[in-house]
PDB file of C-alpha atoms in Angstrom:
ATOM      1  CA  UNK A   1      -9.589  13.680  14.369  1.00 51.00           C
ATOM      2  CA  UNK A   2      -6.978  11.210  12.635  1.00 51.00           C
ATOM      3  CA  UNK A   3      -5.594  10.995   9.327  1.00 52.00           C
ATOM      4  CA  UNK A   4      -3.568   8.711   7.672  1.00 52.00           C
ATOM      5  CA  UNK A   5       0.076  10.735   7.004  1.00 55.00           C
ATOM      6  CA  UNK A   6       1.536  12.477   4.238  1.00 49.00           C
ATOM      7  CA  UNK A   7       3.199   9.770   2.751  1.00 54.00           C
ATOM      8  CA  UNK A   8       0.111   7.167   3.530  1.00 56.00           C
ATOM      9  CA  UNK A   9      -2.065   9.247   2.388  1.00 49.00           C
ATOM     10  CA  UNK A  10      -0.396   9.539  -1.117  1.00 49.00           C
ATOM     11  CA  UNK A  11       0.158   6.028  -1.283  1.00 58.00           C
ATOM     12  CA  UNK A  12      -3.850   5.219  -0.989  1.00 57.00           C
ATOM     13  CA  UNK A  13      -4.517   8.246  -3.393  1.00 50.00           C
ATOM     14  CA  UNK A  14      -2.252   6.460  -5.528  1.00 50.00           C
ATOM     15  CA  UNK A  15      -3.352   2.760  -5.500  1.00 53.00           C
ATOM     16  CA  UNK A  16      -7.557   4.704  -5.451  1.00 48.00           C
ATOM     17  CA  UNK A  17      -6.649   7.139  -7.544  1.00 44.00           C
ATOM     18  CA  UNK A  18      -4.699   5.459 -10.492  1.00 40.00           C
ATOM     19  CA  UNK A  19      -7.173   2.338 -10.175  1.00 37.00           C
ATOM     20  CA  UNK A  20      -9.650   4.321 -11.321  1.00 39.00           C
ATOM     21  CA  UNK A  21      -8.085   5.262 -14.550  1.00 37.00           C
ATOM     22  CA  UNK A  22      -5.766   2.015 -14.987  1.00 35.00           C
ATOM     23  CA  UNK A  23      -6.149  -0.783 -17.287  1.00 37.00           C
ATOM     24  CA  UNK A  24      -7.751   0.557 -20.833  1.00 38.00           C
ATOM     25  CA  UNK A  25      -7.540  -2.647 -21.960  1.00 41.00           C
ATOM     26  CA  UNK A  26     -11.168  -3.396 -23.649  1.00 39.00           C
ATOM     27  CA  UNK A  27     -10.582  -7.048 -24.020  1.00 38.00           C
ATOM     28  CA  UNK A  28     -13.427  -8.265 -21.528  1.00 38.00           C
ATOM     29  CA  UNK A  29     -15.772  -6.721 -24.351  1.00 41.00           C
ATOM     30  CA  UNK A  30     -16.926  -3.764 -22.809  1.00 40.00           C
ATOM     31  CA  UNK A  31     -17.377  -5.000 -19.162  1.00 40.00           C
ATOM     32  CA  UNK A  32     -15.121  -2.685 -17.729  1.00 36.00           C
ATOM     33  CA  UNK A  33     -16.891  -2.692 -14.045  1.00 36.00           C
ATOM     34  CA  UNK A  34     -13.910  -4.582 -11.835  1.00 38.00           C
ATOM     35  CA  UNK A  35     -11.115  -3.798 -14.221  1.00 39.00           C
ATOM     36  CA  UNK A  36     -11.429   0.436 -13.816  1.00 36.00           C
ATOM     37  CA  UNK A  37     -12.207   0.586 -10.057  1.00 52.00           C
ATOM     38  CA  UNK A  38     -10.694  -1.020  -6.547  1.00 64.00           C
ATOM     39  CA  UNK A  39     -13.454  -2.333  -4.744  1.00 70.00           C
ATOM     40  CA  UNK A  40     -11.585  -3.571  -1.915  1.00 81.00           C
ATOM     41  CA  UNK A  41     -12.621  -6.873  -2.096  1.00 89.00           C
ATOM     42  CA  UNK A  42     -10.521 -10.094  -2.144  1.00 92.00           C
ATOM     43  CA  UNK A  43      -8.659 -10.353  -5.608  1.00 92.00           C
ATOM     44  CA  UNK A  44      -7.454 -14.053  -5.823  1.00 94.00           C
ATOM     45  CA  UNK A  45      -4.842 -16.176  -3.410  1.00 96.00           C
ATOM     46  CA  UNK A  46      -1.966 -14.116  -2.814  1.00 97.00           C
ATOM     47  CA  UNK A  47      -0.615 -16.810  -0.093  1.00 96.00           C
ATOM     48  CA  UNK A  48       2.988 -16.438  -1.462  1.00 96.00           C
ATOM     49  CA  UNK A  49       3.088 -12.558  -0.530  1.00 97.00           C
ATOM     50  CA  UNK A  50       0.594 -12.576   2.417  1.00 97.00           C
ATOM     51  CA  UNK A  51       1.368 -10.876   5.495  1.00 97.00           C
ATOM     52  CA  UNK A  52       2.177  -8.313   8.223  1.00 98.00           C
ATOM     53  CA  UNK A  53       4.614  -6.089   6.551  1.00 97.00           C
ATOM     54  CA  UNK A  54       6.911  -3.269   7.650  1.00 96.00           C
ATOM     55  CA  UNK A  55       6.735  -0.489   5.542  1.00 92.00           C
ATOM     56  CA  UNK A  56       8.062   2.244   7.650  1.00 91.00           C
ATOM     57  CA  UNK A  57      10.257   4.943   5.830  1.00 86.00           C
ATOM     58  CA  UNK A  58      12.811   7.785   7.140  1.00 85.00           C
ATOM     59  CA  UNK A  59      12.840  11.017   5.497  1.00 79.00           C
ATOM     60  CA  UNK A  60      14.845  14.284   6.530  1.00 82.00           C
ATOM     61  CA  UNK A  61      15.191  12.616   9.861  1.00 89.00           C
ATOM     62  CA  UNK A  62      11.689  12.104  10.195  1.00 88.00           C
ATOM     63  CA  UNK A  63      10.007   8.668  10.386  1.00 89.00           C
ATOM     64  CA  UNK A  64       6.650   7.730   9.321  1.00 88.00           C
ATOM     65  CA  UNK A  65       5.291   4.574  10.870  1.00 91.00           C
ATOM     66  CA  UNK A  66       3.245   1.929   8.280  1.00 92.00           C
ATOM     67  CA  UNK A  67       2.791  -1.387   8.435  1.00 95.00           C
ATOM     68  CA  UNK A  68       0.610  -2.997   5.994  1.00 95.00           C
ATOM     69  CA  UNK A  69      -1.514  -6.354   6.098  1.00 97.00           C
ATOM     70  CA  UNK A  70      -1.642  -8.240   3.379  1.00 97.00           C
ATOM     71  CA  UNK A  71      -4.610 -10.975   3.541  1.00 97.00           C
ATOM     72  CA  UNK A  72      -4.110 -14.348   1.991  1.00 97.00           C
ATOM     73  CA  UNK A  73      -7.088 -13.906  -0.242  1.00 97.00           C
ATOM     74  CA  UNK A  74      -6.034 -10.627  -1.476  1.00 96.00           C
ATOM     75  CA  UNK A  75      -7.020  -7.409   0.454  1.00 95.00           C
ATOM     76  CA  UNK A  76      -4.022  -4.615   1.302  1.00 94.00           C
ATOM     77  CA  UNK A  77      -4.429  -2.880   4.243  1.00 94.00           C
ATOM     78  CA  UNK A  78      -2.138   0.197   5.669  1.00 92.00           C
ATOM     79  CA  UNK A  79      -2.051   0.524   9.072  1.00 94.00           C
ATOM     80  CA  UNK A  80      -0.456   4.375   9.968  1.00 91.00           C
ATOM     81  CA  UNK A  81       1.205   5.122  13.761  1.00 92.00           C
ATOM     82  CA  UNK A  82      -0.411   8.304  14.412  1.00 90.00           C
ATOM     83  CA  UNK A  83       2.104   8.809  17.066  1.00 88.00           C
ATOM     84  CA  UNK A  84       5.143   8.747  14.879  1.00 86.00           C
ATOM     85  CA  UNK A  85       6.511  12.270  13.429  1.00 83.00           C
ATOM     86  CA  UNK A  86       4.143  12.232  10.724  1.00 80.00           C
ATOM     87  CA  UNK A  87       0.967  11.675  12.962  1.00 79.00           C
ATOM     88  CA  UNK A  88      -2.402  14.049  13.708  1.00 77.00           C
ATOM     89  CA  UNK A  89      -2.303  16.793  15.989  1.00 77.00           C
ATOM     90  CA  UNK A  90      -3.320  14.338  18.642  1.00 81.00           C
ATOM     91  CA  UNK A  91      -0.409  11.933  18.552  1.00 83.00           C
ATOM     92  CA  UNK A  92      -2.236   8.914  19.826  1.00 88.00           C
ATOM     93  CA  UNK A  93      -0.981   5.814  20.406  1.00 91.00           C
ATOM     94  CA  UNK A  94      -3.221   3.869  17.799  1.00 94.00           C
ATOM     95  CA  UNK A  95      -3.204   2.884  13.986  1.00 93.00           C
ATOM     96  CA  UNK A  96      -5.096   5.034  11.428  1.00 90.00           C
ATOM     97  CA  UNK A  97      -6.599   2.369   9.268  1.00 92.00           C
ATOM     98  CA  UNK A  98      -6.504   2.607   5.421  1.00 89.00           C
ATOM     99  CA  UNK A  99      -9.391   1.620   3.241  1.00 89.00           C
ATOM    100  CA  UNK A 100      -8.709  -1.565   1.818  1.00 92.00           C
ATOM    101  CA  UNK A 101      -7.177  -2.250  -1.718  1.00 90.00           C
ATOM    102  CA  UNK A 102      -7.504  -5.624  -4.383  1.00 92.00           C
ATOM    103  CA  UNK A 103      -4.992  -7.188  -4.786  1.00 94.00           C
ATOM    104  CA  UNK A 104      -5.035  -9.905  -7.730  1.00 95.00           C
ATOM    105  CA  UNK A 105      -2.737 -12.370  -8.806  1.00 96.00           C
ATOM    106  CA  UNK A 106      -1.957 -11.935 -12.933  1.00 94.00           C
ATOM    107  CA  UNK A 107       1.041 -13.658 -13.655  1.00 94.00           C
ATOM    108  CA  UNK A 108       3.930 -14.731 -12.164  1.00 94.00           C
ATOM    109  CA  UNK A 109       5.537 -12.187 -10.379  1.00 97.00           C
ATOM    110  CA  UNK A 110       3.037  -9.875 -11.531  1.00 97.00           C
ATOM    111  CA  UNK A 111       0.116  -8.663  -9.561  1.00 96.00           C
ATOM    112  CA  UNK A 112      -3.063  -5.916  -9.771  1.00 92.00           C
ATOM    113  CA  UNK A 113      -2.640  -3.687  -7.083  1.00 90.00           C
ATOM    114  CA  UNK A 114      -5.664  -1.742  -7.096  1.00 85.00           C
ATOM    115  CA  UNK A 115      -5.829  -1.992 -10.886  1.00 78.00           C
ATOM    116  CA  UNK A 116      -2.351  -0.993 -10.890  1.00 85.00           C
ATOM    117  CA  UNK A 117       0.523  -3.709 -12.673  1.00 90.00           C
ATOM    118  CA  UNK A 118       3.297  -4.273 -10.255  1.00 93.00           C
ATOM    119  CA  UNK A 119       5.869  -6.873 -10.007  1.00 96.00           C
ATOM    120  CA  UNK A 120       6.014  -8.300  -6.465  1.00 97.00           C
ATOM    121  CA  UNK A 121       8.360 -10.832  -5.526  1.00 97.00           C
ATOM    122  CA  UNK A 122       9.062 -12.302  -1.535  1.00 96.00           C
ATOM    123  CA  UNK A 123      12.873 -12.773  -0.945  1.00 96.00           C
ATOM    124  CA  UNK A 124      12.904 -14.570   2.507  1.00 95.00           C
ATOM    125  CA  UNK A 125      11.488 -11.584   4.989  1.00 97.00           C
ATOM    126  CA  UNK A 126      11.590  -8.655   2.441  1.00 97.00           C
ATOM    127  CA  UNK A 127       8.769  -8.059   0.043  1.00 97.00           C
ATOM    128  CA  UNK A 128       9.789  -5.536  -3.351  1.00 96.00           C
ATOM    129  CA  UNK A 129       6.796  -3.994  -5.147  1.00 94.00           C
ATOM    130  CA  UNK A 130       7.612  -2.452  -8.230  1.00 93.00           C
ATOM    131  CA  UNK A 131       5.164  -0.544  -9.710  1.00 89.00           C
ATOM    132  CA  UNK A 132       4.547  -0.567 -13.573  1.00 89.00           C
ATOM    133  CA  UNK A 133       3.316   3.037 -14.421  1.00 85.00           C
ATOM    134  CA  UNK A 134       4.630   6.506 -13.718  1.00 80.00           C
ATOM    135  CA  UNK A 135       4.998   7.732  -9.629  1.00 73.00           C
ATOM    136  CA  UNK A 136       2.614  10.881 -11.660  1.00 75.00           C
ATOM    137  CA  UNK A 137       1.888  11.902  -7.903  1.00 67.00           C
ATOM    138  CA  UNK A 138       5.130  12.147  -6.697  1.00 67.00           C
ATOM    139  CA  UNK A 139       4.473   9.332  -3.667  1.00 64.00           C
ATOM    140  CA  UNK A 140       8.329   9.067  -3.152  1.00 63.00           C
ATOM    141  CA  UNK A 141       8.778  12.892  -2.779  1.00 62.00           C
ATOM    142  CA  UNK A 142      11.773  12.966  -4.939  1.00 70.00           C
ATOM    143  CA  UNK A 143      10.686  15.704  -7.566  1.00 76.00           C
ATOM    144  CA  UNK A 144      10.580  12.779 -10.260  1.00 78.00           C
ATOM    145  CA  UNK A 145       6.960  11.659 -11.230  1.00 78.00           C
ATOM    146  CA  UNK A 146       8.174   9.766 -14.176  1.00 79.00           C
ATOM    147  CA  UNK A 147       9.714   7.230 -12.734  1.00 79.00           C
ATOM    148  CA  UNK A 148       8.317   3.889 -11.184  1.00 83.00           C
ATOM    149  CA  UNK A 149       7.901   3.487  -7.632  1.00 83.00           C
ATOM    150  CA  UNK A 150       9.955   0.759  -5.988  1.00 87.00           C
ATOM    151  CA  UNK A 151       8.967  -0.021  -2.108  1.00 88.00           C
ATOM    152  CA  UNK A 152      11.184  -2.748  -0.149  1.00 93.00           C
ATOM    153  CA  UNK A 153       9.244  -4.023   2.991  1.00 95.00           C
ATOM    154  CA  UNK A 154      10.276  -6.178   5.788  1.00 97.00           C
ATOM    155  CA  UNK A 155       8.565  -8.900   8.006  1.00 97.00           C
ATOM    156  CA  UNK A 156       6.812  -7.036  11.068  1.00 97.00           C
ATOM    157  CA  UNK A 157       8.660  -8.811  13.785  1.00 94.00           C
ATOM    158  CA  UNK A 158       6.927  -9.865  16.577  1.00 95.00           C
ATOM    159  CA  UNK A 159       4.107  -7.941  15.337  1.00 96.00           C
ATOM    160  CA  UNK A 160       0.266  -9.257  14.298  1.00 96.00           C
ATOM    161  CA  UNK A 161      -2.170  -7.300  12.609  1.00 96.00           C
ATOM    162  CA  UNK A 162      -4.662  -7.620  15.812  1.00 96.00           C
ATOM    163  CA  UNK A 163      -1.713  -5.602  17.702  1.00 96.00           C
ATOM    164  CA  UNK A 164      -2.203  -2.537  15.503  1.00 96.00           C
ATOM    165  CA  UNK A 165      -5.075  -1.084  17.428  1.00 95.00           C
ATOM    166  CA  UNK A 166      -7.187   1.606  15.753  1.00 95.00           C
ATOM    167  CA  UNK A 167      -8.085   4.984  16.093  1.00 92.00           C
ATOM    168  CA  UNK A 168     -11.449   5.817  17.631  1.00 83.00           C
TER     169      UNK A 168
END
């Protein structure tokens, strides 16, 4: 059986988790039904960030494998190596696909990830997300879950998102 890794997994549990509880804000007079849950679906034109990126971080020596596909209509998806060091018991040479996360356009520079505020801005082939509220899970593994999350991702190279095959 596959899983997504450690740090993949933590990084869904954070944009599913958080989404849930995110965004108190009662303006919309009541209707709270998008604003307090990721449904997965397409949040708005996100053209300017849109994507294959390489998210693939080094820890201890150890490297965990993630790419993630940003659609142009809004939808995140992580794609996780389950052969990298981080991978199943199996170690197969496929993806481990992530369920799929909003992402909506607010303002600017500033974007809903799953209900959560982050600032994203494209610099040529690297993508920053900052996120707005407290890492309260720890996704970075630093010891520090008050401080906010920033991830730096680069253009997957010679890569498309029909490359990543899945799991079965």
């Amino acid at each position: 059986m596959y899983f997504l890794s450690f740090r993949g997994l933590l990084f869904s549990a954070l944009l599913l988790g958080l989404s849930a509880c995110s965004s108190n804000d009662n303006s919309n007079d009541g209707d709270n039904s998008q604003v307090n849950q990721n449904t997965g679906e397409p949040g708005g034109d996100v053209v300017e960030i849109a994507g294959l990126w390489n998210g693939t971080v080094t820890t201890d020596g150890k490297t965990d494998v993630l790419y993630w596909f940003i659609t142009n209509n809004g939808v995140l998806i992580l794609y996780d190596y389950d052969q990298d060091d981080f991978g199943s018991v199996e170690k197969a040479n496929c993806y481990v696909i992530g369920a799929p996360v909003s992402i909506a356009p607010d303002s600017g520079d500033n974007y809903l990830i799953g209900n959560i505020p982050a600032r994203v801005t494209r610099a040529g082939d690297t993508l920053t997300i900052t996120f707005q509220e407290a890492d309260t899970i720890d996704i970075d593994r630093d010891g520090d879950v008050e401080e906010t999350v920033e991830l730096n991702w680069s253009v997957a190279e010679g890569l498309a998102v029909q490359d990543l095959n899945a799991c079965s």
